Short mmCIF file of C-alpha atoms in Angstrom, two decimals:
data_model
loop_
_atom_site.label_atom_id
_atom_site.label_comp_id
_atom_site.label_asym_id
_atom_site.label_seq_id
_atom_site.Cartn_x
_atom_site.Cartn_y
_atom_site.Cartn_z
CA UNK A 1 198.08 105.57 -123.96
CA UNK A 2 202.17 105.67 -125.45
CA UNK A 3 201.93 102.14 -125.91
CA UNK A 4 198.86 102.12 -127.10
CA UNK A 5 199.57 104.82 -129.86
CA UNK A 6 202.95 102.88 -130.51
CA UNK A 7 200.98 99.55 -131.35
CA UNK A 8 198.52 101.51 -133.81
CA UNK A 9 201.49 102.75 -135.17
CA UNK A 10 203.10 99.69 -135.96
CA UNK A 11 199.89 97.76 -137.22
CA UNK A 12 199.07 100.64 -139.46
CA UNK A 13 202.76 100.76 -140.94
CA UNK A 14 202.42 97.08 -141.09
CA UNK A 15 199.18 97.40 -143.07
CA UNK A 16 200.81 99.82 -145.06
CA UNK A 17 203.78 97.72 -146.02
CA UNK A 18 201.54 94.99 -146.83
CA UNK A 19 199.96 96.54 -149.60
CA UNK A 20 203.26 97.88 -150.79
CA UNK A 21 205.73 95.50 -150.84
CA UNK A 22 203.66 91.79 -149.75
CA UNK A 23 207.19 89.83 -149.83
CA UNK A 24 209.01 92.46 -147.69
CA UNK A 25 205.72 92.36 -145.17
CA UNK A 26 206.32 88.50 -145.03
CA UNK A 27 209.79 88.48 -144.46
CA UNK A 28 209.12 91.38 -141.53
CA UNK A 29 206.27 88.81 -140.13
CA UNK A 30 208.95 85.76 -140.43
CA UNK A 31 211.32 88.00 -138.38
CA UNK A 32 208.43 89.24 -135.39
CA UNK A 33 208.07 85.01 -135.16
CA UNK A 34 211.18 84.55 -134.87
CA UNK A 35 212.14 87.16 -132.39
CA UNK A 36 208.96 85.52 -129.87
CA UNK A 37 210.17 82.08 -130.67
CA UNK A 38 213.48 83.09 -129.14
CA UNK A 39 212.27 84.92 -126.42
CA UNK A 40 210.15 81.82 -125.32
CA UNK A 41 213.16 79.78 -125.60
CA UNK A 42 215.28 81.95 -123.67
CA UNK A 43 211.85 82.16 -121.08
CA UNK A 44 211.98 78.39 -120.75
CA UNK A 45 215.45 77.83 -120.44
CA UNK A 46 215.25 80.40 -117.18
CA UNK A 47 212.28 78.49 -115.88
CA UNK A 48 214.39 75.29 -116.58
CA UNK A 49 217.84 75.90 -115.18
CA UNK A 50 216.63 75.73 -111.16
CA UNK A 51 215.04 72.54 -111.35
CA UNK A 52 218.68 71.68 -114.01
CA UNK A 53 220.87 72.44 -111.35
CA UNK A 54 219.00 70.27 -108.63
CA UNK A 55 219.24 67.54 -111.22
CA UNK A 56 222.64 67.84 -111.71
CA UNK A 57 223.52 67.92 -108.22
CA UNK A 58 221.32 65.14 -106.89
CA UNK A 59 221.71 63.08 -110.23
CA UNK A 60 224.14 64.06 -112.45
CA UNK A 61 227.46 64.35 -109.42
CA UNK A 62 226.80 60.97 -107.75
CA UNK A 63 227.20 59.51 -111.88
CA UNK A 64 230.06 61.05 -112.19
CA UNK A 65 231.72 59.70 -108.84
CA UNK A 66 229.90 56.35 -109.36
CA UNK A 67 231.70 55.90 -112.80
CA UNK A 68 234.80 57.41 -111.50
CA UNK A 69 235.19 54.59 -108.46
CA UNK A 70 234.56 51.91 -110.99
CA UNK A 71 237.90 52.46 -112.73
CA UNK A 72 239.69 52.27 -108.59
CA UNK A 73 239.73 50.02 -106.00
CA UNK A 74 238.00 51.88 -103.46
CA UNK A 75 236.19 50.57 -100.92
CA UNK A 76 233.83 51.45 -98.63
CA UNK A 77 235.70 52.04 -95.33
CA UNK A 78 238.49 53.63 -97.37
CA UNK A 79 236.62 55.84 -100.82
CA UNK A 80 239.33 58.85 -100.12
CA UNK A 81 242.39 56.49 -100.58
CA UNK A 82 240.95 55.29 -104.05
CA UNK A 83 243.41 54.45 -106.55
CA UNK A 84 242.92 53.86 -110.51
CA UNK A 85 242.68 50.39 -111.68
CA UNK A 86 241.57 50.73 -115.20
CA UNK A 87 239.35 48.40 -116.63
CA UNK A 88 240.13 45.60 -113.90
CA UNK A 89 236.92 46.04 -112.49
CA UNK A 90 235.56 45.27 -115.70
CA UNK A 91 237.58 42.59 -117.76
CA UNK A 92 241.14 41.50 -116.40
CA UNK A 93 242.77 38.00 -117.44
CA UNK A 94 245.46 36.47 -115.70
CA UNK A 95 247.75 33.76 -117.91
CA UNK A 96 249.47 30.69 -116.11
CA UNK A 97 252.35 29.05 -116.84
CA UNK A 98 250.88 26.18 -117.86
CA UNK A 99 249.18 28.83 -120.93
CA UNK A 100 245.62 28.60 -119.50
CA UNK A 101 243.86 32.32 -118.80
CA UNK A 102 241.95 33.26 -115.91
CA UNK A 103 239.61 35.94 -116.57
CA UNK A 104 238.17 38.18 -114.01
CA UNK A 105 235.91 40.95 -113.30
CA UNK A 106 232.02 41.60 -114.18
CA UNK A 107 231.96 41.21 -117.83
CA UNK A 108 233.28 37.52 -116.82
CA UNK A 109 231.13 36.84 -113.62
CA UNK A 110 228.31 34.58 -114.30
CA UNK A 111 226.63 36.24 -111.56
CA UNK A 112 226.56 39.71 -113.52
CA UNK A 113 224.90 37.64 -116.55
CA UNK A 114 222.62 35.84 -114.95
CA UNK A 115 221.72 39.33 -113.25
CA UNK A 116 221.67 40.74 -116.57
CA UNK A 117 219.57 37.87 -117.94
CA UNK A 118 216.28 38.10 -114.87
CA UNK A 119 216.01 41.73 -115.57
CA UNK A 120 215.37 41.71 -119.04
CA UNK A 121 213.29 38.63 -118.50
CA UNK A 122 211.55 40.40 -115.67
CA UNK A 123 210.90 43.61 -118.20
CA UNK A 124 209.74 42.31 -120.92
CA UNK A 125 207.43 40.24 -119.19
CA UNK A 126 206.46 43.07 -116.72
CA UNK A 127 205.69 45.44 -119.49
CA UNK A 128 204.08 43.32 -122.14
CA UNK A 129 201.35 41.97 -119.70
CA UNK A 130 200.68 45.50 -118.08
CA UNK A 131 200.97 47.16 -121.20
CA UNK A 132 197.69 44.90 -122.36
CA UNK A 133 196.29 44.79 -119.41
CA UNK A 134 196.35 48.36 -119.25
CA UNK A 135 194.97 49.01 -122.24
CA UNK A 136 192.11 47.24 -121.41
CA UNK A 137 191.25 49.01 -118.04
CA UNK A 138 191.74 51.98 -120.11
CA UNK A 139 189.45 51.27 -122.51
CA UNK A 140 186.85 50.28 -119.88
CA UNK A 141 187.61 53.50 -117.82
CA UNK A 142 186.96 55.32 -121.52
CA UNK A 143 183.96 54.06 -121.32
CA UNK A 144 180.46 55.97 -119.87
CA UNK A 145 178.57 53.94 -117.24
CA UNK A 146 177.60 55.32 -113.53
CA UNK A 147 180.18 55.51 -110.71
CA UNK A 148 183.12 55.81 -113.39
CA UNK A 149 184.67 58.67 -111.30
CA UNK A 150 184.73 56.47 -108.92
CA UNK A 151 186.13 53.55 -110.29
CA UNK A 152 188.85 55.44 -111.62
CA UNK A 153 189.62 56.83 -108.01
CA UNK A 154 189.76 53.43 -106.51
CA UNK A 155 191.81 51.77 -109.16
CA UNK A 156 194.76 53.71 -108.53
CA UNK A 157 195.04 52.28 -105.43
CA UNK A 158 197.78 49.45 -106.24
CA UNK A 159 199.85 51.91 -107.37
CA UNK A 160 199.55 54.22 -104.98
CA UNK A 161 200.78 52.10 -102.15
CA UNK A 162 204.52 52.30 -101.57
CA UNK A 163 206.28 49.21 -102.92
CA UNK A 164 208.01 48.25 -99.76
CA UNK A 165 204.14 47.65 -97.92
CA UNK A 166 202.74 46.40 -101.48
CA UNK A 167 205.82 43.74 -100.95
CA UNK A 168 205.02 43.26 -97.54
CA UNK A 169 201.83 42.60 -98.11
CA UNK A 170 201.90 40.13 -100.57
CA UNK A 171 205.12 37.93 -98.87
CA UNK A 172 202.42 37.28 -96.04
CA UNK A 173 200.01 36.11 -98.88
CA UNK A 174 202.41 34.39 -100.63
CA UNK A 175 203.51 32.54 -97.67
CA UNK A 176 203.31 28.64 -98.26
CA UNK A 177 202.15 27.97 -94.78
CA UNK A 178 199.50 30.54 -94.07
CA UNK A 179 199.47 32.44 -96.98
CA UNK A 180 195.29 33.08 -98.21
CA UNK A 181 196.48 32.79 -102.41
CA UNK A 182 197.44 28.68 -101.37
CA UNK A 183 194.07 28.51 -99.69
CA UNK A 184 191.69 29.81 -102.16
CA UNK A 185 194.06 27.41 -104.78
CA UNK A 186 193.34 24.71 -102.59
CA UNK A 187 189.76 25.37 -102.48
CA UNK A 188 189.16 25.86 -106.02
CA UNK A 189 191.19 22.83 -106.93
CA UNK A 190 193.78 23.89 -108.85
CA UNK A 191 196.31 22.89 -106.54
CA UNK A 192 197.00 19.68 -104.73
CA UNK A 193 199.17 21.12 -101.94
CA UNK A 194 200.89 24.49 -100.82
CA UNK A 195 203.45 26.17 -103.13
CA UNK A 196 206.53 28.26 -101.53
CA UNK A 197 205.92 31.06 -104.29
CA UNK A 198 208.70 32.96 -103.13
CA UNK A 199 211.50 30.52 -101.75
CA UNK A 200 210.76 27.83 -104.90
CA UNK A 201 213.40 28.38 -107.51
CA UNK A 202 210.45 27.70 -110.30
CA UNK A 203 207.67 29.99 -109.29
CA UNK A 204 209.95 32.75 -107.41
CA UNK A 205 209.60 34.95 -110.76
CA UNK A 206 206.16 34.17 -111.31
CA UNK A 207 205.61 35.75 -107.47
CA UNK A 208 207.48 38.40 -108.49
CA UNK A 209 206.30 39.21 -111.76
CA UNK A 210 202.20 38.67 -110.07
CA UNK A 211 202.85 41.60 -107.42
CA UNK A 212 204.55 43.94 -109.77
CA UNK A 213 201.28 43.35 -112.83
CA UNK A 214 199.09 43.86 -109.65
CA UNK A 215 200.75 47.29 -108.56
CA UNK A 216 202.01 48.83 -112.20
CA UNK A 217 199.31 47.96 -114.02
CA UNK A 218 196.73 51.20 -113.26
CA UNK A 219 199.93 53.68 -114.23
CA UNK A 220 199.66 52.41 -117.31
CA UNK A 221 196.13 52.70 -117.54
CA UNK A 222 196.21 56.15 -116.91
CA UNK A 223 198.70 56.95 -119.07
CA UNK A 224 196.79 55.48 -121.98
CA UNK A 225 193.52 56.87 -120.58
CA UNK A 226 194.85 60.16 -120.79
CA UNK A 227 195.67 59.47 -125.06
CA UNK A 228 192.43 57.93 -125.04
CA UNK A 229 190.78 61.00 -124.18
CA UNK A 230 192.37 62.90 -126.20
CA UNK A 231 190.88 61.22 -129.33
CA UNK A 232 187.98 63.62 -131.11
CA UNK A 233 184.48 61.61 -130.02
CA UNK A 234 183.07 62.45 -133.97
CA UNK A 235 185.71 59.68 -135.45
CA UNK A 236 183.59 56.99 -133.34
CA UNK A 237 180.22 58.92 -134.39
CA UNK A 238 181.22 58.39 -138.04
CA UNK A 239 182.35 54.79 -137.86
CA UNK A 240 178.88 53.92 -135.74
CA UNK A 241 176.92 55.51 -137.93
CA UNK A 242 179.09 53.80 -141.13
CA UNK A 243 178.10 50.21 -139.44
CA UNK A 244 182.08 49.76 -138.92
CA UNK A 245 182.84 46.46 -136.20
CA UNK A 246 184.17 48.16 -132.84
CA UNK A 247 187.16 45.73 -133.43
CA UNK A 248 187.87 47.56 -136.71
CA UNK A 249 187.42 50.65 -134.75
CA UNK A 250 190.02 50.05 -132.34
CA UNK A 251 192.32 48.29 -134.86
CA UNK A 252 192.16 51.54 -137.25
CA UNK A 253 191.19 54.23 -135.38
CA UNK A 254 192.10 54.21 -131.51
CA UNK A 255 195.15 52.18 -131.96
CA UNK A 256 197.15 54.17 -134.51
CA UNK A 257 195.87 57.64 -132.59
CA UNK A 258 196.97 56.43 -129.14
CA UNK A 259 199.77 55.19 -130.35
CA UNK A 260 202.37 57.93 -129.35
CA UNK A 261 200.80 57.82 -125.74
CA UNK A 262 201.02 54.39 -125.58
CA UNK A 263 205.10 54.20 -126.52
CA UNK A 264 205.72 57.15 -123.83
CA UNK A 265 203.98 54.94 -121.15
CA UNK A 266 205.85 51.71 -122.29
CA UNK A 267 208.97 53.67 -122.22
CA UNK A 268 208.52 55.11 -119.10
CA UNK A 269 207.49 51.38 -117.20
CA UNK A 270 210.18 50.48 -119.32
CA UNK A 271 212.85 52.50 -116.97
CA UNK A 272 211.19 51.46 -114.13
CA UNK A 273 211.64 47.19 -114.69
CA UNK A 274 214.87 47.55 -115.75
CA UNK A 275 215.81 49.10 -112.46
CA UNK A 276 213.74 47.13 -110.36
CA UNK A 277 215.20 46.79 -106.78
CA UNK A 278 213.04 47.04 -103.96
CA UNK A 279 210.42 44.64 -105.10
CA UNK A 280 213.02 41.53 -105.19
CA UNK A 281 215.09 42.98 -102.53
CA UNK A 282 211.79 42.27 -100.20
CA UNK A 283 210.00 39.28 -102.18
CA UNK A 284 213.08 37.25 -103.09
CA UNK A 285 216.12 38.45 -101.03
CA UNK A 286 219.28 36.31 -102.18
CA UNK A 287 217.77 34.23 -104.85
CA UNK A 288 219.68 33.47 -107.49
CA UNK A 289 216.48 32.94 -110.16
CA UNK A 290 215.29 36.91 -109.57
CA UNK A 291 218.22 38.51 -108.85
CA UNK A 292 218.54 41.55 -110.69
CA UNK A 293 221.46 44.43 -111.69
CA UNK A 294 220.26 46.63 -108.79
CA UNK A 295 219.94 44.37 -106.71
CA UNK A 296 223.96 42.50 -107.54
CA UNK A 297 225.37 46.31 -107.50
CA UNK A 298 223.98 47.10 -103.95
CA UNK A 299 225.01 43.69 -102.98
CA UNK A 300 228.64 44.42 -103.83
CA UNK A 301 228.58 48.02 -102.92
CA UNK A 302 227.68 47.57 -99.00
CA UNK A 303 227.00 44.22 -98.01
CA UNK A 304 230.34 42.62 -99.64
CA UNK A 305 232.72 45.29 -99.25
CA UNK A 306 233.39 45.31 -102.95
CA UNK A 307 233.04 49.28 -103.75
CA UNK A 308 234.51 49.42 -107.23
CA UNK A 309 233.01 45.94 -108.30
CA UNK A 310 229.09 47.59 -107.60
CA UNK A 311 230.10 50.91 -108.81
CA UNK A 312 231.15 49.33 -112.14
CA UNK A 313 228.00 47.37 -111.87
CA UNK A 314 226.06 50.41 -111.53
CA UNK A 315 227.72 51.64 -114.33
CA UNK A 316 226.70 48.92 -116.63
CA UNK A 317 223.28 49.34 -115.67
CA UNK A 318 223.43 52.51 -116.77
CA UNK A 319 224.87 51.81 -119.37
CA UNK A 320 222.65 49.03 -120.40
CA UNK A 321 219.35 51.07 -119.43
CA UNK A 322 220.57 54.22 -121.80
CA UNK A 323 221.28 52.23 -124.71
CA UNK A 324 218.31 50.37 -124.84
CA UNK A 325 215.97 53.47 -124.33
CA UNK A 326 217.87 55.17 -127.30
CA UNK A 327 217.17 52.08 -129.43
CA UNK A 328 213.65 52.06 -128.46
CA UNK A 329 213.04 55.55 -129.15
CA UNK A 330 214.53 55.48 -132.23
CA UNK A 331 213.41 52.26 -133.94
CA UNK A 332 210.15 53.05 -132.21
CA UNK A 333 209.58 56.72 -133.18
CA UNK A 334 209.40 57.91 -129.86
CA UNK A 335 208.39 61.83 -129.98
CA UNK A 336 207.92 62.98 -126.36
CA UNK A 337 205.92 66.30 -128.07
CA UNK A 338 203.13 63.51 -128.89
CA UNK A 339 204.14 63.04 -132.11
CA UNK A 340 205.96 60.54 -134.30
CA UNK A 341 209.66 61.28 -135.82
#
């Protein structure tokens, strides 16, 4: 009953002030909203810092040591006796007598760039076919027509299955000898004999790049489902009943509307191909044509003794992956409150 007499109180003075003084009753209002905008971002920073501190333990610490053993020469039987190096790990150059330079370390190994080289390949690839390939399941899914729940259930499936068995699986299909995707070829005939998809330097990528559409694909459907839906139903009422081409519609209407969903999901798939490890660690172990930046700095971390060399290779992936998600969210507008900038 207090409070309540307290809040009558304060509604009536505020009534009272209104019709006195209107600018001083605005200012008061600008100050209540501003006294609950703080207290909500106070309220989310405490429901923020547990899940902050896990972060920064399980993320943040092993950074910060993985950058830190890049500028040693640790190794693995020995990360304790770790001294600094510098840059060697990076860029070192050795001059000879005879005046020529040697120059060593990752930003001079061939094997880094040509790592460097299959993974952007290998994203922008990835994510422009299951970016429009999404979009179209999405659109479909959109759609009304019986059994859609359904549907929508069982096309999650791909991604749902963990990439080491989705890899599994499809090495036995790929298989040149017994594999069934060289049968029904053969059948249909489009092929004249059996390909070795994954073991062929030309079509190695190509088996990759099939089994990673095949599994990614329905994330980003959803994702763009999920902007789909949240387009108002009357804007497609008013263009049917204007006689406007459903191509229009889309080009116009859905497109520009969707369009902040769509650049989160690209972003996000975005992360994942340029990180890709398991996938060609399982498909396409120790080929040259698919061999990626994880897959070089776990090579050199553990299975060639070479510590510093794959933490500075892990630090150039980060590296690399950071900068190019800053320069897509900011030359594409990228507003994760579902907005543009």
């Amino acid at each position: 009953m207090l409070a309540k007499a307290e809040r009558q109180r304060g509604a009536k003075s505020m009534t009272d002030l209104t019709v006195a003084d209107p600018p001083a009753a605005l200012a008061h209002a600008k100050h209540i909203n501003s006294d609950l905008k703080a207290q909500r971002v106070r309220s989310a920073w405490v429901f923020l810092a547990p899940t902050l501190l896990v972060l920064a333990l399980v993320a943040g610490w092993p950074l910060v040591r993985t950058i830190y053993f890049s500028f040693t020469n640790a190794s693995l039987t020995n990360l304790s006796g770790a001294e600094f190096v510098g840059l060697q790990n990076y860029l070192s150059w050795i001059t000879l007598k005879s005046g020529r330079t040697i120059y060593k370390g990752l930003l001079a190994d061939p094997a880094w760039w040509n790592a460097v080289w299959n993974t952007l390949k290998f994203t922008v690839v990835s994510v422009s076919i299951e970016t429009a390939l999404g979009l179209v399941v999405a659109l479909v899914l959109n759609a009304h027509f019986p059994g859609r729940g359904l549907v929508r259930a069982a096309i999650l499936i791909p991604w749902a299955i963990p990439t080491i068995v989705s890899a599994k699986m499809w090495a036995w299909m790929l298989n040149d000898q017994f594999g069934i995707l060289n049968e029904i070829l053969l059948g249909l005939g489009l092929i004249s004999q059996k390909i070795a998809w994954t073991a062929s330097p030309d079509t190695a990528m190509v088996a990759v790049l099939i089994v990673d559409v095949w599994k990614t694909t329905p994330f980003m459907a959803l994702l763009i489902l999920a902007g789909l839906q949240m387009v108002p139903v009357d804007i497609y009422e008013a263009a049917k009943i204007d006689g406007v081409h459903p191509f229009r519609v889309f080009w116009r209407v859905t497109l520009p509307l969707i369009r902040p969903a769509l650049m989160v999901a690209v972003i996000f798939r975005m992360l994942d191909a340029l990180r890709i490890f398991d996938l060609i660690y399982v498909l396409t172990p120790n080929n040259a044509q698919t061999k990626t930046m994880s897959v070089l700095a776990r090579e050199n971390l553990f299975d060639f003794d070479k510590f510093a060399y794959g933490a500075a290779a892990s630090t150039m992936l980060f590296l690399i992956i950071a900068s190019i998600t800053v320069l897509y969210m900011w030359f594409g507008r990228v507003n994760f409150d579902g907005g543009e900038r």
